[in-house]
XYZ file of C-alpha atoms in Angstrom:
362
model
C -23.172 2.583 2.706
C -21.532 -0.815 4.476
C -22.450 -2.632 1.158
C -20.699 0.739 -1.004
C -17.449 -0.139 0.962
C -17.502 -3.680 0.480
C -17.756 -3.288 -3.080
C -15.104 -0.717 -3.055
C -12.462 -3.315 -1.717
C -13.085 -5.623 -4.718
C -10.652 -2.736 -6.523
C -7.798 -3.523 -4.061
C -4.236 -3.334 -6.053
C -6.281 -2.046 -9.267
C -7.088 1.810 -8.968
C -3.799 3.422 -7.275
C -2.820 6.404 -8.108
C -6.894 6.801 -7.323
C -8.871 5.791 -4.214
C -10.735 2.558 -3.951
C -14.455 3.806 -4.370
C -17.871 2.176 -4.402
C -21.614 3.332 -4.520
C -24.958 1.707 -4.225
C -28.059 3.534 -5.760
C -31.345 3.393 -3.425
C -34.724 4.205 -4.651
C -38.207 3.537 -2.762
C -35.669 1.450 0.077
C -34.863 -1.248 -2.743
C -31.094 -1.254 -4.331
C -31.120 -0.446 -7.999
C -27.875 0.096 -8.912
C -24.359 -0.662 -7.521
C -20.801 -0.342 -8.888
C -17.023 -0.181 -7.923
C -14.082 1.436 -9.525
C -12.474 -1.417 -10.952
C -9.207 -0.206 -12.396
C -7.283 2.785 -12.878
C -8.607 4.704 -15.742
C -11.944 2.940 -16.081
C -15.192 4.079 -15.068
C -15.864 5.480 -11.450
C -17.828 3.937 -9.063
C -21.011 6.344 -9.169
C -21.100 6.095 -12.939
C -21.621 2.089 -13.027
C -24.059 2.537 -10.244
C -25.865 4.936 -12.299
C -25.560 3.194 -15.734
C -26.954 -0.089 -13.620
C -30.146 1.808 -12.445
C -30.775 3.286 -15.453
C -34.015 5.181 -15.026
C -34.621 4.364 -11.506
C -31.865 6.741 -10.724
C -34.316 9.545 -11.061
C -35.311 10.651 -7.552
C -32.847 7.930 -5.891
C -30.344 8.100 -2.997
C -26.888 7.744 -3.760
C -24.734 6.072 -1.239
C -20.657 6.659 -2.255
C -17.425 5.779 -0.226
C -15.819 8.826 -1.462
C -17.040 12.627 -2.286
C -18.082 12.607 -6.314
C -15.120 14.487 -8.338
C -15.953 17.561 -9.493
C -13.190 18.199 -11.921
C -11.501 16.195 -15.424
C -9.064 13.325 -14.736
C -9.186 10.549 -16.441
C -12.679 10.531 -16.951
C -15.595 13.370 -16.722
C -16.593 14.687 -13.336
C -19.250 12.487 -11.406
C -21.069 15.349 -10.181
C -22.184 15.908 -14.034
C -23.313 11.921 -14.205
C -25.194 12.339 -10.860
C -27.128 15.386 -12.009
C -28.220 14.080 -15.068
C -29.170 10.642 -13.750
C -32.022 12.736 -11.332
C -30.436 11.734 -8.346
C -31.912 13.797 -5.343
C -29.626 12.509 -2.293
C -26.184 11.762 -1.979
C -24.721 10.349 1.247
C -20.869 10.100 1.227
C -18.592 8.258 3.676
C -15.387 10.646 3.526
C -14.848 14.126 2.025
C -11.831 14.265 -0.755
C -8.929 14.004 1.381
C -7.078 16.033 -1.549
C -6.916 19.646 -0.028
C -7.239 21.436 -3.792
C -10.470 19.665 -4.434
C -11.724 18.999 -0.886
C -15.709 19.646 -0.758
C -15.925 20.920 -4.456
C -18.112 18.090 -5.078
C -20.070 18.229 -2.658
C -20.876 22.074 -2.356
C -21.507 21.692 -6.328
C -24.320 19.130 -5.849
C -25.777 21.412 -2.606
C -25.673 24.233 -5.273
C -27.943 22.401 -7.901
C -30.321 21.565 -4.996
C -29.428 17.833 -4.086
C -29.314 16.836 -0.596
C -26.118 15.952 0.357
C -24.729 14.287 4.013
C -21.281 13.197 4.903
C -19.465 10.940 7.522
C -21.660 8.041 7.338
C -19.107 4.850 7.924
C -16.408 7.356 7.783
C -13.805 5.769 9.948
C -14.049 2.691 7.791
C -13.429 4.645 4.810
C -10.686 6.435 5.690
C -9.196 3.102 6.617
C -9.854 1.520 3.425
C -7.965 4.143 1.276
C -5.336 4.637 4.376
C -2.530 4.907 1.618
C -4.358 7.466 -0.674
C -5.372 9.405 2.461
C -1.791 9.834 3.445
C -0.693 10.408 -0.126
C -3.418 13.201 -0.515
C -2.541 14.924 2.484
C 1.205 14.358 3.268
C 2.404 13.856 -0.552
C 4.740 10.602 0.745
C 3.477 6.535 0.695
C 2.007 4.844 3.194
C 4.535 2.651 4.615
C 3.855 -1.131 5.950
C 6.314 -2.784 7.259
C 6.386 -6.870 7.010
C 7.865 -9.449 8.800
C 7.775 -13.202 10.131
C 9.710 -14.912 12.848
C 10.002 -17.448 14.998
C 8.119 -17.268 18.289
C 11.535 -15.711 20.164
C 11.700 -13.396 17.664
C 13.914 -14.493 15.304
C 14.108 -14.027 11.532
C 16.552 -16.606 10.570
C 19.155 -19.130 12.474
C 22.735 -18.030 13.284
C 23.978 -19.449 9.947
C 21.089 -16.944 8.082
C 18.826 -19.766 7.126
C 15.497 -18.262 6.597
C 13.533 -20.292 4.206
C 10.775 -20.997 5.159
C 9.855 -19.722 8.621
C 6.442 -19.443 7.841
C 4.022 -21.983 5.866
C 2.680 -22.108 2.372
C -1.067 -20.191 3.833
C 0.977 -17.319 4.984
C 2.824 -16.806 2.299
C 0.285 -16.863 -0.109
C -1.089 -14.019 1.869
C 1.949 -11.987 1.416
C 1.772 -12.627 -2.126
C -1.826 -11.352 -1.953
C -0.369 -7.911 0.010
C 2.291 -7.640 -2.519
C -0.655 -7.250 -5.175
C -2.164 -4.421 -3.138
C 0.541 -2.120 -3.015
C 2.282 -0.092 -5.251
C 6.050 -1.017 -4.676
C 8.017 -3.071 -2.384
C 11.449 -2.361 -0.574
C 14.249 -4.500 0.492
C 18.168 -3.776 1.478
C 20.839 -4.883 -0.638
C 21.723 -7.831 2.101
C 18.184 -9.357 1.380
C 19.037 -9.668 -2.251
C 22.411 -11.099 -2.007
C 21.695 -13.332 0.569
C 18.284 -14.616 -1.204
C 17.859 -13.679 -4.282
C 14.335 -12.991 -4.231
C 11.877 -11.857 -7.124
C 9.896 -9.682 -5.274
C 6.947 -10.855 -7.638
C 3.208 -11.624 -6.995
C 2.975 -15.046 -7.602
C -0.633 -16.372 -7.034
C -2.589 -19.125 -8.259
C -3.252 -18.740 -11.576
C -0.936 -16.350 -12.578
C -3.712 -13.650 -10.893
C -2.150 -10.360 -8.962
C 0.086 -7.866 -10.650
C 3.988 -7.318 -9.494
C 4.728 -3.639 -7.498
C 7.613 -2.029 -8.087
C 10.976 -3.331 -6.655
C 13.177 -1.245 -5.030
C 16.363 -2.121 -3.624
C 18.351 -0.191 -1.127
C 21.821 -0.306 -2.119
C 24.142 2.562 -1.177
C 27.312 1.470 -2.795
C 25.581 -0.525 -5.937
C 26.983 -4.150 -4.395
C 24.189 -6.083 -5.893
C 25.782 -8.409 -8.663
C 23.891 -8.193 -12.400
C 22.807 -11.474 -12.359
C 20.537 -10.829 -9.609
C 16.761 -11.773 -10.049
C 15.371 -8.549 -9.777
C 17.777 -7.193 -12.570
C 17.153 -9.701 -14.868
C 13.544 -11.270 -14.706
C 10.678 -10.266 -16.975
C 8.257 -8.446 -14.814
C 5.922 -5.588 -16.101
C 6.828 -3.607 -13.041
C 10.333 -2.012 -13.275
C 13.141 -2.386 -10.579
C 14.571 0.789 -8.962
C 17.571 0.536 -7.596
C 18.602 3.083 -4.634
C 21.826 4.126 -4.048
C 24.250 7.257 -2.185
C 26.794 9.471 -4.401
C 28.891 6.967 -3.673
C 28.050 4.524 -5.925
C 30.771 3.965 -9.091
C 29.453 5.575 -12.178
C 30.207 2.527 -14.435
C 27.597 0.175 -11.927
C 25.100 2.618 -12.142
C 25.322 2.728 -16.155
C 25.679 -1.123 -16.110
C 22.249 -1.354 -14.243
C 21.104 1.106 -16.250
C 21.620 -1.321 -19.525
C 19.601 -3.775 -17.938
C 16.691 -1.591 -17.948
C 16.576 -0.988 -14.068
C 16.125 2.680 -12.972
C 19.181 4.447 -10.406
C 17.771 6.784 -7.710
C 20.496 8.621 -6.010
C 19.632 9.988 -2.551
C 21.960 12.103 -0.125
C 23.648 9.796 2.068
C 23.478 9.610 6.050
C 26.210 7.604 7.662
C 26.917 6.183 4.380
C 23.573 4.913 3.951
C 20.331 6.085 1.868
C 18.417 8.869 3.153
C 14.884 7.227 3.811
C 13.366 10.530 4.331
C 14.131 11.992 1.201
C 13.377 8.206 -0.791
C 9.901 8.971 0.657
C 9.508 12.031 -1.080
C 10.741 11.314 -4.368
C 8.485 8.047 -4.321
C 5.285 10.607 -3.275
C 6.410 12.897 -5.958
C 6.067 9.611 -7.998
C 2.740 9.003 -7.235
C 3.624 5.809 -4.815
C 1.026 5.608 -2.446
C 1.980 2.463 -0.495
C 5.339 0.686 0.302
C 5.821 -2.466 1.658
C 9.104 -2.731 3.233
C 9.985 -6.570 3.499
C 13.923 -6.132 3.906
C 15.966 -7.443 6.598
C 16.442 -6.488 10.374
C 18.674 -3.597 9.496
C 16.327 -2.290 7.055
C 13.562 -2.678 9.337
C 15.062 -0.915 11.675
C 16.003 2.160 9.839
C 12.327 2.525 9.091
C 11.480 2.140 13.034
C 14.128 4.355 13.964
C 12.898 7.104 11.709
C 9.693 6.694 13.002
C 8.630 5.912 9.032
C 6.061 3.044 9.251
C 2.424 3.461 9.534
C 1.336 -0.166 9.590
C 2.723 -3.587 10.442
C 1.851 -7.279 9.510
C 3.836 -9.722 12.017
C 3.890 -13.573 11.267
C 4.676 -15.478 14.182
C 5.601 -18.946 13.215
C 4.925 -21.938 15.890
C 8.812 -22.656 16.499
C 11.852 -21.527 18.483
C 15.221 -20.743 17.168
C 17.238 -19.465 19.509
C 20.589 -18.418 19.538
C 22.680 -15.566 20.354
C 23.791 -15.021 16.923
C 20.201 -15.222 15.320
C 18.873 -11.899 14.052
C 15.748 -10.425 15.389
C 13.075 -8.565 13.744
C 14.833 -5.342 14.000
C 18.259 -3.895 13.969
C 19.186 -0.181 13.831
C 19.508 1.811 17.011
C 16.446 0.739 18.900
C 14.418 2.843 21.674
C 17.017 3.723 24.776
C 14.249 4.040 27.035
C 11.163 2.297 27.352
C 9.318 5.510 26.902
C 10.805 6.055 23.946
C 9.164 2.631 22.429
C 6.703 2.856 19.411
C 3.250 1.647 20.563
C 1.189 -0.420 18.509
C -2.883 0.415 18.451
C -5.691 -0.821 16.902
C -4.306 -4.576 16.701
C -5.758 -7.520 15.137
C -4.855 -11.014 15.726
C -5.664 -13.998 13.223
C -4.608 -17.338 12.575
C -3.300 -18.057 8.888
C -2.365 -22.046 8.652
C -0.254 -22.846 11.116
C 0.745 -19.158 12.013
C -0.096 -16.152 13.675
C -0.431 -12.828 11.951
C -0.506 -9.839 14.323
C -1.456 -6.373 11.907
C -1.809 -2.875 13.862
C -0.744 0.871 13.623
C 2.321 2.445 15.303
C 2.340 5.606 17.186
C 5.638 7.591 17.526
C 6.276 8.882 20.930
C 6.472 12.725 20.871
C 9.464 12.408 23.301
């Protein structure tokens, strides 16, 4: 199963809105087939592994990271392929999180006389597909906050000079992260200050661009901004409130971008409504790279699931220099959001701290 999980991870950034899945066929103690879901619409992991195993799949055990599908989607049901191959035992890491189909594949295989076991390395499997699991159960994207700061927590100098706080290895890591997510979000202030591309730029042109979202309640963004004019396979979605002028909406649409209008709260985009809209559009993972106010708004609303914080080995200082989080923040320490399952690693000269968040009930 550990090998199956490792195989599944090879599909990162390419399978959404499907999950990453890996499969291994074992007969008489030997691996005779392996496979993984390479891209959305392509063969599922079970099918790849069974094809490689060929006739040796007859009477074998199939290890698969997610419950085999028992319905027609982009491809035929994997359960039928498993039965046709002669598999006798199926070991599953995670049941299907979709409440409408959960357990259906396992139950069907059991009804046909196969031995089915579930739960092996289940935690690792759910972490691998954490965005897919949230989308299937909550109907909203998994929100990842990413920031880069100095050791004293500043994301720019007092004159708003911010390029670059981190070194080249850290920036390459971030581009790999962009490839992995469905969408990336910033505020209009970041776009007006830095004019970013918000694309994936990896060596040899590898990686896909995420959908670009810009929060801009009154559509102040210049029409020559890179997010509106660059060539990319991924679209740009401008998110505004009803106060945005209709002529600016039309001008942005004529440039090929989409305009999403949400209700306003204190003249700002209502984030919970936006996440529901994104969920309906099958966006499973959202990377928030916005400035301090956008990050603060997501944290204030308790909408961040995971974070990546880069700390560069430098001190910026200054009362006017912006910090990592703006917004309202906690009034009492008891209200602070608690980080857990932390990991710390060195990337170049920078330190990357990653973890998950728990929002206190009080």
